[in-house]
XYZ file of C-alpha atoms in Angstrom:
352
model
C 20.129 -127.302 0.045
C 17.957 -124.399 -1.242
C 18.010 -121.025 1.208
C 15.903 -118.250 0.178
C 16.391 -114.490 2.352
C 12.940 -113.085 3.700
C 12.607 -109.741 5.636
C 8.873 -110.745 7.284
C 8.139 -114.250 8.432
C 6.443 -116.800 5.638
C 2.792 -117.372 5.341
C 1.021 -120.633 4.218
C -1.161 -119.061 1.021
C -1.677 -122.500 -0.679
C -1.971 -126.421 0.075
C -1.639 -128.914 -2.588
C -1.379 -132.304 -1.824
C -0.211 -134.151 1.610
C 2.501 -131.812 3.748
C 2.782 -131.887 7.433
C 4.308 -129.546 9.624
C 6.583 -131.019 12.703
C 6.794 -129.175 15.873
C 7.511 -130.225 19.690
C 4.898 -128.654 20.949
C 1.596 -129.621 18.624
C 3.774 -132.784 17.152
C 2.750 -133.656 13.293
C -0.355 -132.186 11.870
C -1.770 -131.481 8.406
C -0.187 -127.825 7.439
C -3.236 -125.385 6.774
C -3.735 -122.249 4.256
C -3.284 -119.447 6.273
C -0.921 -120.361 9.157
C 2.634 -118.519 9.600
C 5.739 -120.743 9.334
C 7.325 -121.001 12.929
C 11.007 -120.859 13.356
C 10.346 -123.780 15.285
C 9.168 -126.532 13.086
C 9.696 -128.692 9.983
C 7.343 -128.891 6.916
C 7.681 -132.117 5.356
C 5.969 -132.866 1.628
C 5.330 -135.805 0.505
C 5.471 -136.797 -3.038
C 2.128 -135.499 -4.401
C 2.730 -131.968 -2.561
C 2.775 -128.418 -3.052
C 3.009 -125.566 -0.607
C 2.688 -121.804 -1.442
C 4.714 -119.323 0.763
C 4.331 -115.627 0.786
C 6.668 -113.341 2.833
C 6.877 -109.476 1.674
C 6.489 -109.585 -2.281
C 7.618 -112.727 -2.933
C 5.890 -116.050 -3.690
C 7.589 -119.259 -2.784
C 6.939 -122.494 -4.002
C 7.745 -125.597 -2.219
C 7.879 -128.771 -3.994
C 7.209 -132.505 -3.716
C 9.433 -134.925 -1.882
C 11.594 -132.178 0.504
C 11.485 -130.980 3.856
C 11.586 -126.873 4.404
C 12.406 -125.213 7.626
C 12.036 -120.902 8.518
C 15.156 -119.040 10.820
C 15.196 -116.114 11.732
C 17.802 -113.937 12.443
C 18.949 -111.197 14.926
C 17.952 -108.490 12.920
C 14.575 -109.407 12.124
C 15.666 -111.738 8.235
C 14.354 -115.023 7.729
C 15.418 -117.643 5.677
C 13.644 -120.426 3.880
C 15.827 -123.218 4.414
C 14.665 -126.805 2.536
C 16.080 -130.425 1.282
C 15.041 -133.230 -0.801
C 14.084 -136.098 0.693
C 14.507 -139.456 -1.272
C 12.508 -141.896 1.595
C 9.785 -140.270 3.268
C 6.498 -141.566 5.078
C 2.733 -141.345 4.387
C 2.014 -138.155 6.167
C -0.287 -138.453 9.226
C -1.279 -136.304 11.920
C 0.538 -137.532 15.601
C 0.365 -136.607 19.308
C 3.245 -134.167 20.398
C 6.162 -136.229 21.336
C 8.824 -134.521 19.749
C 11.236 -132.199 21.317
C 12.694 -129.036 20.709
C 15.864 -131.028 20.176
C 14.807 -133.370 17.781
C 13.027 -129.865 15.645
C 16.692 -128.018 15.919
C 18.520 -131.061 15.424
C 16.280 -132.193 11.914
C 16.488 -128.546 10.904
C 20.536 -128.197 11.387
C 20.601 -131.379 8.787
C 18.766 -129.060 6.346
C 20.721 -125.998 7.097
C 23.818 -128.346 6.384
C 22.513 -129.769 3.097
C 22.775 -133.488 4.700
C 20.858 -136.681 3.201
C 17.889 -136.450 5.155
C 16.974 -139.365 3.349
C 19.681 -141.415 5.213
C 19.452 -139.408 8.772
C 15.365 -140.116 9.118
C 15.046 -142.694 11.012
C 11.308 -143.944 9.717
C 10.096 -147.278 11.246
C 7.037 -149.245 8.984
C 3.868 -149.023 11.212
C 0.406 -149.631 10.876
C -2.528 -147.681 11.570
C -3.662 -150.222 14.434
C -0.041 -150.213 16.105
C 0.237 -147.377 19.194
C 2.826 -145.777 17.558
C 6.258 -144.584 19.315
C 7.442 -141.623 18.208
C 11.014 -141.173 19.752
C 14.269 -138.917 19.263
C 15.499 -142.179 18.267
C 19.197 -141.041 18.163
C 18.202 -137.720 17.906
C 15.900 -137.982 15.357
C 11.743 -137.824 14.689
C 9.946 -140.868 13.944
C 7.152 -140.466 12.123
C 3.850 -142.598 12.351
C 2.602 -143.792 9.061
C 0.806 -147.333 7.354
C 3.031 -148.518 5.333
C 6.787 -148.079 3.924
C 7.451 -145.945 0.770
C 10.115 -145.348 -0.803
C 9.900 -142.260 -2.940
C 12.431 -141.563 -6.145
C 14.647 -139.134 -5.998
C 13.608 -135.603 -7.154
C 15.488 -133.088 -7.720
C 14.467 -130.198 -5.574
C 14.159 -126.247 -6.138
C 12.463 -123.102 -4.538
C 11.246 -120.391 -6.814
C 10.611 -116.682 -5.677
C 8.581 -114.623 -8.112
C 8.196 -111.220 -7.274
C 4.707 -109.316 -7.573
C 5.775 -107.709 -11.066
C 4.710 -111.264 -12.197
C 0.850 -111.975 -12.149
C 1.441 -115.810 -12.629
C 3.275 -118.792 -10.570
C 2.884 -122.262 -12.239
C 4.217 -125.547 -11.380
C 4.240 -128.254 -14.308
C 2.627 -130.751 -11.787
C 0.988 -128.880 -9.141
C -0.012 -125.349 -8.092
C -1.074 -122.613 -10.953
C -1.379 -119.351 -9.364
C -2.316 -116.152 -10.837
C -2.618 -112.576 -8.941
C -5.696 -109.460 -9.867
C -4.356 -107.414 -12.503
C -6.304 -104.339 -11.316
C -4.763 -101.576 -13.881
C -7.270 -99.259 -15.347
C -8.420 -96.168 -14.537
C -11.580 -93.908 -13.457
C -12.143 -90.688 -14.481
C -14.284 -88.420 -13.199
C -15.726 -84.104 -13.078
C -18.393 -82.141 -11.477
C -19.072 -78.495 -11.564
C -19.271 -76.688 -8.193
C -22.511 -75.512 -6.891
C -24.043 -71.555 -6.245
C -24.678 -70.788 -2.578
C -27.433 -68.421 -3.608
C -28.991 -71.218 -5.750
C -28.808 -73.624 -2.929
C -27.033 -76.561 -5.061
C -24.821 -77.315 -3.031
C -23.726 -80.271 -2.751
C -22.479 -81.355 -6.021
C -21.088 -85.449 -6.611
C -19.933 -87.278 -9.168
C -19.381 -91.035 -8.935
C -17.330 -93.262 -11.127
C -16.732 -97.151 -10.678
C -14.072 -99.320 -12.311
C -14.888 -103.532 -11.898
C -11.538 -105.490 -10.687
C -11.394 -109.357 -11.803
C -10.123 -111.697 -8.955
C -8.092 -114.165 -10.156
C -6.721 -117.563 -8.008
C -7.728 -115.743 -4.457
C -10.643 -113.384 -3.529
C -10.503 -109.743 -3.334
C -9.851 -108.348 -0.360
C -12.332 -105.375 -0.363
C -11.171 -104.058 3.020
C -7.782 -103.487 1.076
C -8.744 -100.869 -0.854
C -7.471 -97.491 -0.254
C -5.159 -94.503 -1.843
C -1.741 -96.037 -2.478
C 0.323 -95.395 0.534
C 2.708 -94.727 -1.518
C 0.681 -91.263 -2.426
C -1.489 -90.395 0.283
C 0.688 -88.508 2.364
C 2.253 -86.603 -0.630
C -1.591 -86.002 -1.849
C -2.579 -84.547 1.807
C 0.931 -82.212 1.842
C -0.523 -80.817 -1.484
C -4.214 -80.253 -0.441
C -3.440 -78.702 2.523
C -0.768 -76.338 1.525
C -2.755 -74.952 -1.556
C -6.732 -75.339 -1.171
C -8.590 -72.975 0.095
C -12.500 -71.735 0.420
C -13.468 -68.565 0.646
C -10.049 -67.621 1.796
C -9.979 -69.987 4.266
C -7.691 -72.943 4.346
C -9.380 -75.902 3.955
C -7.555 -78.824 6.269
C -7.622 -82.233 4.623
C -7.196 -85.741 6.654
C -7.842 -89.926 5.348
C -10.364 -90.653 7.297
C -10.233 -94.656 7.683
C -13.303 -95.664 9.091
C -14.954 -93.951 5.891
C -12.016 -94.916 3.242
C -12.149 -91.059 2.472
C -9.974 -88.100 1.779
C -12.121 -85.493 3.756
C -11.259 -80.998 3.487
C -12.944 -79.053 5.854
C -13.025 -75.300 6.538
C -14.306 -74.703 10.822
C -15.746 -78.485 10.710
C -18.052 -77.795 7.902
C -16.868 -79.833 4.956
C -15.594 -78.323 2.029
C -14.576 -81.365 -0.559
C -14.441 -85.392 0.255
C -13.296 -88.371 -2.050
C -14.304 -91.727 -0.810
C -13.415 -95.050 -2.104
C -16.223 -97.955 -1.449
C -14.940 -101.343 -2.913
C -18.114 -103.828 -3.205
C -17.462 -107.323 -3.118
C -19.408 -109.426 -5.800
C -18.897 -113.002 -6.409
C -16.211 -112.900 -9.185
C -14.569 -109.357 -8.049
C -15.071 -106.262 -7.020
C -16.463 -102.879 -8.033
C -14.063 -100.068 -7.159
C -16.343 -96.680 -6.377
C -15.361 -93.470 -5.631
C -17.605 -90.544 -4.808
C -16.259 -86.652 -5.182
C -18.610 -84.515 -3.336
C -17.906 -80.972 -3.192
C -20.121 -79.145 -0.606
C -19.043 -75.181 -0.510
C -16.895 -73.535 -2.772
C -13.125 -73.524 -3.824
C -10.911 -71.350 -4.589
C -8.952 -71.574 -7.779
C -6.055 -70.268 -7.398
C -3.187 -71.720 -10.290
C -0.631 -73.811 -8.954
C 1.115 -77.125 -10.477
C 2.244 -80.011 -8.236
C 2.898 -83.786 -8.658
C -1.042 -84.401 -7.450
C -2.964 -81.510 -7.180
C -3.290 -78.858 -9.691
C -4.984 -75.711 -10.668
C -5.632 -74.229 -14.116
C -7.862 -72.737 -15.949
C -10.554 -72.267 -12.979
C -10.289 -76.392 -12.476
C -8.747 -78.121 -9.842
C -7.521 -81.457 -10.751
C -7.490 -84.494 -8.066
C -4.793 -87.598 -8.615
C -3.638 -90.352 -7.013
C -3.187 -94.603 -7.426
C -5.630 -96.820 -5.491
C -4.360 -100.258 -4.536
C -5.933 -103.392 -3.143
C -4.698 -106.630 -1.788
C -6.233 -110.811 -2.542
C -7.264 -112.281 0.619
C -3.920 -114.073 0.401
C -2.296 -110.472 0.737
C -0.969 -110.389 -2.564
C -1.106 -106.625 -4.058
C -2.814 -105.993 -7.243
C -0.167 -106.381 -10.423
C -1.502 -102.873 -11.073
C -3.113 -100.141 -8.874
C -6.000 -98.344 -10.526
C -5.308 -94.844 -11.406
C -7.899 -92.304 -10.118
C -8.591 -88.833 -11.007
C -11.219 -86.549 -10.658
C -12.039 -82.298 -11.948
C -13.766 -79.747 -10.016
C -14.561 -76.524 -11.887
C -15.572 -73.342 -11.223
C -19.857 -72.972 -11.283
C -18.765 -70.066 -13.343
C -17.314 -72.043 -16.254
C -19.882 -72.549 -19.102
C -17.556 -75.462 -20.634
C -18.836 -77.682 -17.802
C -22.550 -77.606 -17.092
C -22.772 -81.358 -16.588
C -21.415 -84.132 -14.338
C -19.544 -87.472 -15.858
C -17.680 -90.025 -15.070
C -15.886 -92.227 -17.227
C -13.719 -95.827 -16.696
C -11.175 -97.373 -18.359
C -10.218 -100.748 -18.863
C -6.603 -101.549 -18.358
């Protein structure tokens, strides 16, 4: 028996081949990308099957010829529990008539590490036959066409964590994960009040390859790792005319937003645009009244030299949930309208 530890319940993320899941209440149907594994149910492959599960940062591959079962704990664990499985049926979808029993009972046998090839009782039926599934001494018959008897495979789950951008089975699923990385780079020169050019933006865009899943572009957003570290810094050192400027993230816009009396003072917003083969990661500095530039040094945000510089990681998720290998490192310059050394706006990106 293999047993993998989980701290969030296991999601389906990829079907290869013929695998069923087993419960009492929906009885044996095809699994499906996208489902969550239920404590209460068996997944059984058969010998041309692969299964993909994701819980937390870990990718789990299940392999041909086994059955796999999820428990979860008191405290909130689970465990990936499987077998392999030297006789198994053709795989097809049945009415519910198994019961919770026969689930907890097939499940203990895994648990145990018994030869579930021996304890399944499987019964040769035909596709024209009403088929009777039973607990059949306590176990689930499954309806099928024909007998098959499978060769005995040795069986193995693999966790990779999301420092690797690749999962690979010899015979079945090849995965690979976004590498994001990179970076964009941007400045802009505050406006004159008595000039009337306010407001100054600058815009810079950095493209993100998907790889085996698409992009989730509703992912994007400052690291959460950073943002709350970035806001401590903005709001305990920026100010405007004297004034402190209060900064909030703003998630309906994807925006870091400073504001002085609810006029705004300085916004950075993040618009991910979905294209066919990726996305293009924007984000827009727009200063609208002046700051002040005072000289201060902190782990984000920084003064000097009459420029205020702006950093912090952007990540994004697959629509599998699967973090970029790399965030995208953003980070943008405002200087003084007084400083002849920038009389231009620019952006620049760079590949990872």
């Amino acid at each position: 028996m293999e047993e993998r530890i989980l701290s969030t319940a296991a999601e389906i993320v990829e079907v290869s081949g013929s695998a069923v899941v087993v419960s009492a209440t929906q009885g044996a149907r095809n699994i499906e990308k996208g489902e969550i594994l239920q404590p209460d149910s068996v997944v059984l492959l058969g010998n041309d099957a692969d299964v993909l599960v994701r819980a937390n940062d870990q990718v789990f591959v299940l392999q041909q010829n086994c059955v796999a079962c999820l428990t979860i704990f008191e405290d909130g664990q689970s465990q990936i529990d499987s077998a392999p499985i030297a006789q198994l049926p053709d795989l097809d979808e049945v009415e519910p008539t198994y019961t919770e029993a026969d689930i907890a009972q097939i499940q203990q046998l895994i648990r145990d590490g018994q030869d579930l090839g021996e304890a399944l009782e499987i019964q040769e039926e035909t596709r024209d036959t009403n088929a009777e599934n039973s607990a059949g001494d306590g176990f689930v018959n499954v309806a099928r066409d024909n007998a098959q008897v499978l060769a005995d495979t040795q069986f193995e789950t693999a966790g990779f964590s999301s420092d690797f951008n690749r999962v690979e089975d010899e015979e079945g699923l090849t995965i690979t994960f976004a590498e994001g990385g990179g970076s964009i780079a941007t400045q802009v020169v505050e406006g004159s009040i008595s000039q009337s050019t306010y407001p100054q933006i600058t815009t810079g865009s950095f493209f993100i390859e998907q790889a085996t899943f698409q992009l989730d572009a509703e992912s994007f957003e400052v690291s959460p790792l950073d943002i709350d570290q970035v806001l401590a810094e903005l709001n305990a050192n920026i100010t405007s005319a004297g004034e402190a400027v209060t900064f909030v993230y703003d998630q309906g816009t994807n925006a870091i937003v400073g504001s002085v009396g609810g006029n705004e003072v300085l916004s950075i917003t993040i618009t991910p645009e979905q294209l066919p083969n990726g996305i293009e990661l924007v984000v827009t500095t727009l200063v609208s009244a002046p700051i002040d530039h005072i000289d201060f040094n902190g782990q984000y945000i920084s003064v000097a030299n009459d420029q205020l510089n702006i950093g912090f990681d952007i990540t994004g998720k697959d629509s599998s949930g699967f973090d970029l290998v790399e965030p995208i490192a953003f980070s943008t310059t405002v200087s003084d309208g007084s400083n002849p050394n920038f009389d231009a706006v620019g952006a620049t990106s760079t590949p990872p």
